[in-house]
XYZ file of C-alpha atoms in Angstrom:
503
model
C 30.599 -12.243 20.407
C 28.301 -11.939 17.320
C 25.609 -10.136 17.213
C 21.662 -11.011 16.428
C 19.949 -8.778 14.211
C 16.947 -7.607 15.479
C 13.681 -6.339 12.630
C 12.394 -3.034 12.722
C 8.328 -4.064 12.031
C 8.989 0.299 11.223
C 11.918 0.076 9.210
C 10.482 -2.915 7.329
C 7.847 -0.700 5.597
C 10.267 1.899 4.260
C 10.756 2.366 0.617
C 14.047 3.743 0.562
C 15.867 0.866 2.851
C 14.068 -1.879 0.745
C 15.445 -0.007 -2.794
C 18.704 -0.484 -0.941
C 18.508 -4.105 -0.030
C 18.254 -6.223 -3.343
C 16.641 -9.257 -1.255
C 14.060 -7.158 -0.072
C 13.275 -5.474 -2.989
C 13.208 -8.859 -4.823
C 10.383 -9.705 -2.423
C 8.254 -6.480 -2.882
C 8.857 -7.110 -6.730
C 7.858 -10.781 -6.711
C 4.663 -9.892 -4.814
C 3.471 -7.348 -6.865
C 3.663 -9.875 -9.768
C 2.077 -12.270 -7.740
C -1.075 -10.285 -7.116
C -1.093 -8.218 -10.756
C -1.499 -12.579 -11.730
C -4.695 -12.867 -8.953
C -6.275 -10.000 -9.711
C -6.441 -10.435 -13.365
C -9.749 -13.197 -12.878
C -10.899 -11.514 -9.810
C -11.774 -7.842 -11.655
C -13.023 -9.641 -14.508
C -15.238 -10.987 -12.145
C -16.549 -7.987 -10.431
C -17.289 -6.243 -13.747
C -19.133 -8.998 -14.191
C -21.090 -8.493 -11.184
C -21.548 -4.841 -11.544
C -22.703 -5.374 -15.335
C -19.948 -3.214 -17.052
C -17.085 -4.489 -19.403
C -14.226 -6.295 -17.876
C -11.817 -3.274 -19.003
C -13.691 -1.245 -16.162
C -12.756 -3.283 -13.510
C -9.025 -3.777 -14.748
C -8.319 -0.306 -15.521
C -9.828 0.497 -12.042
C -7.347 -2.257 -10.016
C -4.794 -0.671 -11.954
C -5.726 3.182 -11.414
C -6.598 1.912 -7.504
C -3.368 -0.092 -6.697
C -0.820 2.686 -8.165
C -2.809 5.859 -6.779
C -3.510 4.376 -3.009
C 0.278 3.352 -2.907
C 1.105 7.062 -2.895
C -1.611 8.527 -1.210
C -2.662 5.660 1.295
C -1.554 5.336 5.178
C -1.382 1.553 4.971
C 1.934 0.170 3.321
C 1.830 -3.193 1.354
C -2.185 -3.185 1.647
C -3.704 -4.115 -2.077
C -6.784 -2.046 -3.094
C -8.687 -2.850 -6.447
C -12.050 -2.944 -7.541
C -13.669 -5.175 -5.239
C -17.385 -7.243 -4.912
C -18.598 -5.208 -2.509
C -18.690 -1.746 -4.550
C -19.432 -4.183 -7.640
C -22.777 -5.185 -5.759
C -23.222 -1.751 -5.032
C -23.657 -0.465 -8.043
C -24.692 -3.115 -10.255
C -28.640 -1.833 -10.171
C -27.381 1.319 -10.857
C -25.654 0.395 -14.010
C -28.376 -1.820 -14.993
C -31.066 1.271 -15.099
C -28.588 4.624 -16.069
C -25.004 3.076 -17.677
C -21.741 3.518 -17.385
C -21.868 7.121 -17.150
C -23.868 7.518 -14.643
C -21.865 4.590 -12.721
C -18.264 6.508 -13.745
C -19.981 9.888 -12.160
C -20.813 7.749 -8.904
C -17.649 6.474 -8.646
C -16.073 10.502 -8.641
C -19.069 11.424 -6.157
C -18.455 8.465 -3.854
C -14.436 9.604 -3.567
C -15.278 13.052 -2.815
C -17.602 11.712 -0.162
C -14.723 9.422 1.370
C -12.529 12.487 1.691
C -14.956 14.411 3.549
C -15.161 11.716 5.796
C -12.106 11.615 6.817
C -12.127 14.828 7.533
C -14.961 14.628 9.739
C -12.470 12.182 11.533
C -14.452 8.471 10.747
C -11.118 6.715 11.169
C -11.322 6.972 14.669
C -14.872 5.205 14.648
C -12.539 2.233 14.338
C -11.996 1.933 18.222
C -15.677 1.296 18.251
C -15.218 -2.180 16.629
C -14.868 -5.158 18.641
C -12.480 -7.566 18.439
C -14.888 -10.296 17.806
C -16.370 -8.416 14.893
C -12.615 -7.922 13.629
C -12.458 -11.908 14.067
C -15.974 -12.747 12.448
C -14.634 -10.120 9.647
C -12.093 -12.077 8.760
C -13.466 -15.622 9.261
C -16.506 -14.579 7.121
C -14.442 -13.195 4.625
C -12.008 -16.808 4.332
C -15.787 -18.639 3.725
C -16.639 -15.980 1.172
C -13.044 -15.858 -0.854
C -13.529 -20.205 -0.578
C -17.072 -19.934 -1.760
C -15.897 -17.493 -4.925
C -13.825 -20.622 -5.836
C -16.373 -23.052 -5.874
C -17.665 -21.806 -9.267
C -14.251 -22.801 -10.516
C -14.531 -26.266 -9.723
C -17.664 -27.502 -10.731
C -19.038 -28.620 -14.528
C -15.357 -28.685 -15.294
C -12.949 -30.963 -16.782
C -11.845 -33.734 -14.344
C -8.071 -32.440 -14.973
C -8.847 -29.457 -13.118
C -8.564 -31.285 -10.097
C -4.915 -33.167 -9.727
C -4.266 -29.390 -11.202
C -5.479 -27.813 -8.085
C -4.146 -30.358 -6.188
C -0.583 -29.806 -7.224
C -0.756 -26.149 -7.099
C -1.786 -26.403 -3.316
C 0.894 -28.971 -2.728
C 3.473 -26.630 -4.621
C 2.833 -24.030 -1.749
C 2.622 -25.979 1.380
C 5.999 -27.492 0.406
C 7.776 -25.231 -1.519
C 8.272 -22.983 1.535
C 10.016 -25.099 3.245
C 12.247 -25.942 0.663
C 12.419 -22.160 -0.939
C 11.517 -18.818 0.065
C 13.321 -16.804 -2.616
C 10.677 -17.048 -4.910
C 6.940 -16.609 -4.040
C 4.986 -20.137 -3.849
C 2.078 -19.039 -5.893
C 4.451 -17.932 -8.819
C 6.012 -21.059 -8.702
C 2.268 -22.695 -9.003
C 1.346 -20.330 -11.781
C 4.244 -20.575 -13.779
C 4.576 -24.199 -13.686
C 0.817 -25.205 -14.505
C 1.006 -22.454 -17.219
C 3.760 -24.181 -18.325
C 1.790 -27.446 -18.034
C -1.138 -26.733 -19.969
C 0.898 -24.921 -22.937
C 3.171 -27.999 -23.246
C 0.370 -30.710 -22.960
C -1.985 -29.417 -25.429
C -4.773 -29.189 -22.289
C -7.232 -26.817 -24.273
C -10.215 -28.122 -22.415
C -8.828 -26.906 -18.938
C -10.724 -23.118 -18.271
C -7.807 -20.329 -18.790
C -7.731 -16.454 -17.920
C -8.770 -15.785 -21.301
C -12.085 -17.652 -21.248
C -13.776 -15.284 -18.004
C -13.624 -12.178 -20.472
C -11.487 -10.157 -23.009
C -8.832 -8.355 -21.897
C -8.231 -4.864 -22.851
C -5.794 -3.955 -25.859
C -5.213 0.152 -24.642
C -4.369 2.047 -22.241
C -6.997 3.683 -19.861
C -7.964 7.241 -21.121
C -8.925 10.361 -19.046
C -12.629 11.161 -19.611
C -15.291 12.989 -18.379
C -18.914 11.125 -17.708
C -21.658 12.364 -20.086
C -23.990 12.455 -17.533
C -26.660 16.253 -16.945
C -24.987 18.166 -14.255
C -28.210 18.823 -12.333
C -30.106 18.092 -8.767
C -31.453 15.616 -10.701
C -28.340 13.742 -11.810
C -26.930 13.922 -7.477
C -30.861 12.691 -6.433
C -29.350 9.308 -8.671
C -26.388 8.493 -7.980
C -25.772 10.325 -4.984
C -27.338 7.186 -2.482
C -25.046 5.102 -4.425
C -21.993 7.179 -3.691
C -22.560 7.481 -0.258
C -23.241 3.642 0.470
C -20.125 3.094 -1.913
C -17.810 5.105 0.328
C -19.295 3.648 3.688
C -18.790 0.284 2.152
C -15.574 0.983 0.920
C -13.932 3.002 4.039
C -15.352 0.332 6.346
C -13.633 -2.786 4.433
C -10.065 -0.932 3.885
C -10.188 0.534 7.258
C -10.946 -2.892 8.617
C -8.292 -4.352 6.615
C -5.876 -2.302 7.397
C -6.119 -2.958 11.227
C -5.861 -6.790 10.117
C -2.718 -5.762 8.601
C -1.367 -3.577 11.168
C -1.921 -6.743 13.772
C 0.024 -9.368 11.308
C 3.476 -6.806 10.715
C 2.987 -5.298 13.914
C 2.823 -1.688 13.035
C 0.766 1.279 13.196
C -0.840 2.925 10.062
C -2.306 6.459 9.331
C -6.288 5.430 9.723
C -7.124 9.132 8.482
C -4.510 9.568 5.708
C -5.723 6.202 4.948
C -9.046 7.220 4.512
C -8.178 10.725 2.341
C -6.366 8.014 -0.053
C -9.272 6.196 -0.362
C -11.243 8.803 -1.910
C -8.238 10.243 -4.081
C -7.820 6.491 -5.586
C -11.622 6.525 -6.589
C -11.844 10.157 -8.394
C -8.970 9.079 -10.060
C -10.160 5.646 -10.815
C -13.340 7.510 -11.995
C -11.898 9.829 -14.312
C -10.113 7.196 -15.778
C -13.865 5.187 -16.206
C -13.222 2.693 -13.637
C -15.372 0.561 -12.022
C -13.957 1.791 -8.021
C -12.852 0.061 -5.362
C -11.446 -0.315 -1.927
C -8.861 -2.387 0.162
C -8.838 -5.952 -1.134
C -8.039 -8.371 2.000
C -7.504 -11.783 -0.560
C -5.235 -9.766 -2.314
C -3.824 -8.229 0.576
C -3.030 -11.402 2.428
C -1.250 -12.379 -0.751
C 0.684 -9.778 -0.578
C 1.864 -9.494 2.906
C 1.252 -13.082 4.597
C 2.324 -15.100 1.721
C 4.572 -13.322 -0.228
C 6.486 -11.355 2.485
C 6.078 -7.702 1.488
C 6.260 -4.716 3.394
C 6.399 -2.124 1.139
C 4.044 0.510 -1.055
C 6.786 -0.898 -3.823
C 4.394 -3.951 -3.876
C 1.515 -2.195 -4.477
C 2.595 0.015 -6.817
C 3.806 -2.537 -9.191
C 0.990 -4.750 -8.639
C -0.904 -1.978 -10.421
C 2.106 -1.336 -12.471
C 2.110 -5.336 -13.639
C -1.286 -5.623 -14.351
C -1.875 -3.199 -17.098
C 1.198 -4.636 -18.544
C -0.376 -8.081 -18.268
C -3.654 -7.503 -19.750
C -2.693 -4.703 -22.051
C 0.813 -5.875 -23.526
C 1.176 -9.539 -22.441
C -2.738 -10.289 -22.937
C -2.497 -13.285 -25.086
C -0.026 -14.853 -22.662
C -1.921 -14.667 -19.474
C -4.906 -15.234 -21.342
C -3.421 -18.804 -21.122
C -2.938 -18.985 -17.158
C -4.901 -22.064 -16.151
C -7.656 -20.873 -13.806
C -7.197 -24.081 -11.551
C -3.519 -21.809 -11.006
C -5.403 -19.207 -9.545
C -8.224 -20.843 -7.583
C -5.346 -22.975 -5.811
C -3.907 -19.600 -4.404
C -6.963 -18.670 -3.139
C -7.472 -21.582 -1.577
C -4.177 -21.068 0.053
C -5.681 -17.583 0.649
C -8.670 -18.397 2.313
C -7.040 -20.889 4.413
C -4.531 -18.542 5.721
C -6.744 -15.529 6.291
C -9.470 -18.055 8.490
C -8.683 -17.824 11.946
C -8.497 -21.344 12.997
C -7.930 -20.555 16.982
C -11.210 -18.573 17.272
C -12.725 -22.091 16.571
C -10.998 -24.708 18.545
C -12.821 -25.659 21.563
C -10.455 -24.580 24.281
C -10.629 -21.228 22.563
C -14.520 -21.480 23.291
C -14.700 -22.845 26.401
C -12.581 -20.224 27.558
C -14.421 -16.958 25.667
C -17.263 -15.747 27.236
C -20.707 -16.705 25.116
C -21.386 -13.127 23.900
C -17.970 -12.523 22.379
C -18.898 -16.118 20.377
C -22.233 -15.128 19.616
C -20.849 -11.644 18.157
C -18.225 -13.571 15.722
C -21.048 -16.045 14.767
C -23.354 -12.885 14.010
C -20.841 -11.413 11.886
C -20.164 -14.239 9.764
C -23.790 -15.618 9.561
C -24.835 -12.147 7.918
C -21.641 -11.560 6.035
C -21.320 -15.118 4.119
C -25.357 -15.452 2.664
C -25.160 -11.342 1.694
C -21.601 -11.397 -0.040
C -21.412 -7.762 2.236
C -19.056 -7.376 4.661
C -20.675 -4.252 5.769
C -24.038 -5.604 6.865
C -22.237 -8.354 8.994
C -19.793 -5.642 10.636
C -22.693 -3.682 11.279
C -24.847 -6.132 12.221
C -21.720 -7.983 14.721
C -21.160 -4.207 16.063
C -24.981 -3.805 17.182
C -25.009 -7.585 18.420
C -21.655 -5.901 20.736
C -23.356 -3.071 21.540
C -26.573 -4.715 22.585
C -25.053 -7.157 24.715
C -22.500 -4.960 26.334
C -25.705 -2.508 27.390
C -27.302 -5.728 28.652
C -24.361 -6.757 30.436
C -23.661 -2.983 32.167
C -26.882 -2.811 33.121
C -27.487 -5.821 36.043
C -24.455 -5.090 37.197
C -26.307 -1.778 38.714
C -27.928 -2.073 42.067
C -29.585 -0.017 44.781
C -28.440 -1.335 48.510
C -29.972 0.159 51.565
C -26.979 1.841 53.828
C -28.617 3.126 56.948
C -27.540 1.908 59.705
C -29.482 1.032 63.074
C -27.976 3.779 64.826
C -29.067 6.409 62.185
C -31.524 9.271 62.327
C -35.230 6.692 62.427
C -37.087 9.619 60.160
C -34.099 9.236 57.405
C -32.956 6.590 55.135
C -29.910 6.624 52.786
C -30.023 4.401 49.653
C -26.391 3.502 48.051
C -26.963 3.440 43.668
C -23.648 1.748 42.462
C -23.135 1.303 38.591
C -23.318 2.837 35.412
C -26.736 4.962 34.885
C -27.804 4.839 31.443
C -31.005 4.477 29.257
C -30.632 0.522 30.039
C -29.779 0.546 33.616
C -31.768 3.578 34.592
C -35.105 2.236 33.265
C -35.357 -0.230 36.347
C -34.077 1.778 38.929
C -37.731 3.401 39.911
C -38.556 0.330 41.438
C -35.928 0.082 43.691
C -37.611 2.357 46.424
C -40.132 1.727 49.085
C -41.992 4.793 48.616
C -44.412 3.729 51.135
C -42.432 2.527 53.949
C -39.655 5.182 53.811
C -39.467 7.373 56.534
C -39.759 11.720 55.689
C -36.283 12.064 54.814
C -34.393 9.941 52.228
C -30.921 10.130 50.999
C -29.589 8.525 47.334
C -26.169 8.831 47.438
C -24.784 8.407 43.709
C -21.339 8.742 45.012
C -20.402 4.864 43.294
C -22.387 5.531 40.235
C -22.058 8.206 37.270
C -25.256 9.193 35.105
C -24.358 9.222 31.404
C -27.846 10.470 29.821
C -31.026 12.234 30.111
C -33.067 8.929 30.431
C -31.289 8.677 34.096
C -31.844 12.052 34.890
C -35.675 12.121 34.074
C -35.532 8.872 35.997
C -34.476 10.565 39.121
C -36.847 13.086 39.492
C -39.130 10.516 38.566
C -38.287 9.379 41.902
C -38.320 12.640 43.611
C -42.124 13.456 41.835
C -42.959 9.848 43.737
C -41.461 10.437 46.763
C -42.692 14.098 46.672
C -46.113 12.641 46.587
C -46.136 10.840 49.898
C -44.753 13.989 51.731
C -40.974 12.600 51.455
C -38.156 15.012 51.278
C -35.285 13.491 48.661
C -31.623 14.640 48.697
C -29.365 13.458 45.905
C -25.653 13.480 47.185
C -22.360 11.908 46.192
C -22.389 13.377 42.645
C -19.192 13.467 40.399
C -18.022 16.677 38.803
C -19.416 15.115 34.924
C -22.553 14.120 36.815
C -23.393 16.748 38.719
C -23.262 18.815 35.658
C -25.366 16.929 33.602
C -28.222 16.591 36.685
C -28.244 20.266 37.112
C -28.453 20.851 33.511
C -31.293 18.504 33.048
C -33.057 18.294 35.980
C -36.885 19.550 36.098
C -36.776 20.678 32.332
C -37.328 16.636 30.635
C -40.817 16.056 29.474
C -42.564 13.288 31.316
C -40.643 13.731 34.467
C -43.057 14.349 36.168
């Protein structure tokens, strides 16, 4: 009876079983080609941005890509200098230079490794799942948008060009899936343009030069005083908040597509190592690259720090040894694979409307939040932050009517005692209200708030409670609090009679 043959989602990311298997490794080298090709335009860009020269964001995709794929917890995951850290520090080029920017970069590393050792990885269960969603869906509309730039006051070939480059990998899959799609795209319209004389079609070569050495280990000339930190330390620190939150973020994304777990922390520490190296090699820094990413893993297959590695590896032999070759690389090429890109990263089901009819209007609203801030700020860490808060909000909103205060005593009962039954969660939100859930007035000498279905979380319910005791205590009424869990009881006794305004 044959046997199926199961994959290990584990075994797929080892190193050593994919040097072993020539199909696999075939894969991992394909798709480190493939991205070295899409991240050749995208860090020429993001120098750009960050006003610096386009060898400081390709030596710092290549010092990124190589370093995180030893160091990093997430296999096959693509980080590179990125728009994010380019927006960053653009202002701070603009008004103190590359040295000062190189120095931030160093800073901003050591900052992400103290982080992790503080233990922020673990903030990550503090994320919702609709902010994961409207994460992703607002980073497909930015990676789209990036494109549009490409496409307009351009030569009317450009178009059939993109065209046939999408249609090359929609189809070519099903034919093929030896050799990565977007290769096939890039090599063939390369081939194209060379061959048909189309000089008027925007190449590689035309968003910047490309460097002709190899990055060199240096030093920022910056003043090593209080002065110097009051600079660029703000930078540094938003810089590795920026940069932990999108890699950290991506690498969940990934974890959910291969279905496997990754080191959060180590992938943190590897964060920060990548970016002192990257800055003492005058790069521009970086972080987990999710376009890049999904290139690597959803489209091309890979599994593997192999890919990443020689995605790094590739690059700097692109743009340093085969420069006036990819120079050539139509740019329609590359915008048609990250259309594909941005396509494949958009989830499409959090949209249809039996997926909203069914999900409950705050999870919605929480996507839409993320996205709505993300897309018109180019910052995915305003719209996580701002989706999170939307969660949080809501969720406290949400906990809080579902307390109530129901009147237990029965007709039989003591007549000069009444016992009042608080069920819920007691918090700053739900405690606020709970005063007025007492007649005071008509309540006999003796009453009885049993909290035996309810557990106080802060001081706000606490000072709340004897709140309600000070009130009672006013019209001569004797309060007993009973029914206290172990956590509860603790805090109450703790707090109790010491909060100012309590009384």
């Amino acid at each position: 009876m044959p046997t199926s043959i199961v994959s290990d989602p584990a075994r797929d990311q080892s190193v050593l079983a994919a040097l072993r298997s020539p199909s696999r490794l075939r894969t991992e080298v394909l798709a480190g080609l493939v991205v070295a090709l899409a991240l050749i335009p995208e860090a020429i860009s993001f120098s750009i941005i960050a006003g610096v020269d386009p060898r400081v964001g390709l030596f710092a995709s290549f010092t990124m890509a190589v370093t995180i794929s030893i160091v990093g917890g997430r296999p096959a995951m693509i980080s590179a200098a990125t728009g994010a850290v380019a927006l960053v520090v653009a202002p701070l080029v603009a008004d103190h230079g590359l040295d000062y920017l190189i120095a931030a970069v160093i800073l901003a590393g050591v900052v992400q490794i103290v982080l992790a050792l503080l233990g922020v990885a673990k903030l990550m269960r503090f994320i919702p799942r609709s902010v994961m969603v409207g994460f992703v869906n607002a980073l497909a509309i930015l990676i789209f948008i990036a494109q549009l730039t490409h496409l307009f006051g351009v030569p009317w070939l450009v178009y059939p060009m993109v065209a046939v480059g999408l249609a090359i990998m929609v189809f070519l899959p099903r034919l093929n899936s030896i050799v990565p799609a977007p290769l096939v795209a890039i090599v063939l319209l390369t081939a194209a343009t060379v061959a048909f004389g189309w000089n008027q079609v925007p190449n590689v070569g035309d968003e910047g030069d490309l460097p002709s050495s190899l990055p060199a280990f240096l030093i920022p000339d910056v003043p090593y005083t209080w002065h110097t930190l009051s600079i660029i330390a703000p930078y540094a620190v938003t810089m590795a908040i920026v940069g932990l939150l999108e890699s950290l973020m991506t690498a969940k994304f990934v974890d959910d597509i291969t279905d496997t777990h990754s080191d959060k922390t180590r992938e943190s520490t590897g964060q920060g190592v990548a970016n002192i190296v990257t800055g003492f090699f005058g790069g521009l820094g970086g972080c987990a690259m999710i376009g890049q990413t999904m290139i690597n893993v959803k489209v091309s297959g890979a599994r593997t720090r192999i890919s990443t590695f020689l995605a790094g590896v590739f690059l700097l032999i692109l743009v340093v040894g085969l420069g006036d070759i990819v120079a050539l690389i139509p740019m329609a090429a590359l915008v048609a694979v990250m259309v594909m890109v941005s396509v494949g990263t958009f989830d499409w089901h959090s949209i249809t409307p039996s997926t909203l009819r069914r999900m409950p209007k705050s999870e919605t609203l929480v996507m839409l939040v993320t996205v709505v801030v993300t897309v018109p700020t180019g910052n995915l860490a305003y719209g996580v932050g701002a989706g999170t808060l939307t969660a949080m909000v809501l969720f406290a909103r949400r906990v809080a009517h579902l307390t109530e205060v129901v009147d237990v005593t029965g007709p039989d009962d003591a007549p000069d005692t009444r016992v009042y039954a608080v069920r819920g969660q007691l918090f700053f939100a739900s405690s606020n209200d709970l005063i007025y859930q007492f007649d005071y007035v008509g309540d006999p000498a003796n009453v009885v708030i049993d909290l035996a279905d309810a557990h106080i979380w802060d001081a706000s319910t606490v000072a709340t409670l004897d709140a309600i005791t000070t009130r009672y205590a006013a019209k001569g009424t004797d309060v007993t609090i009973v029914g206290l869990d172990a956590a509860s009881a603790q805090r109450h006794s703790r707090l109790t009679g010491t909060l100012s305004g309590a009384h």
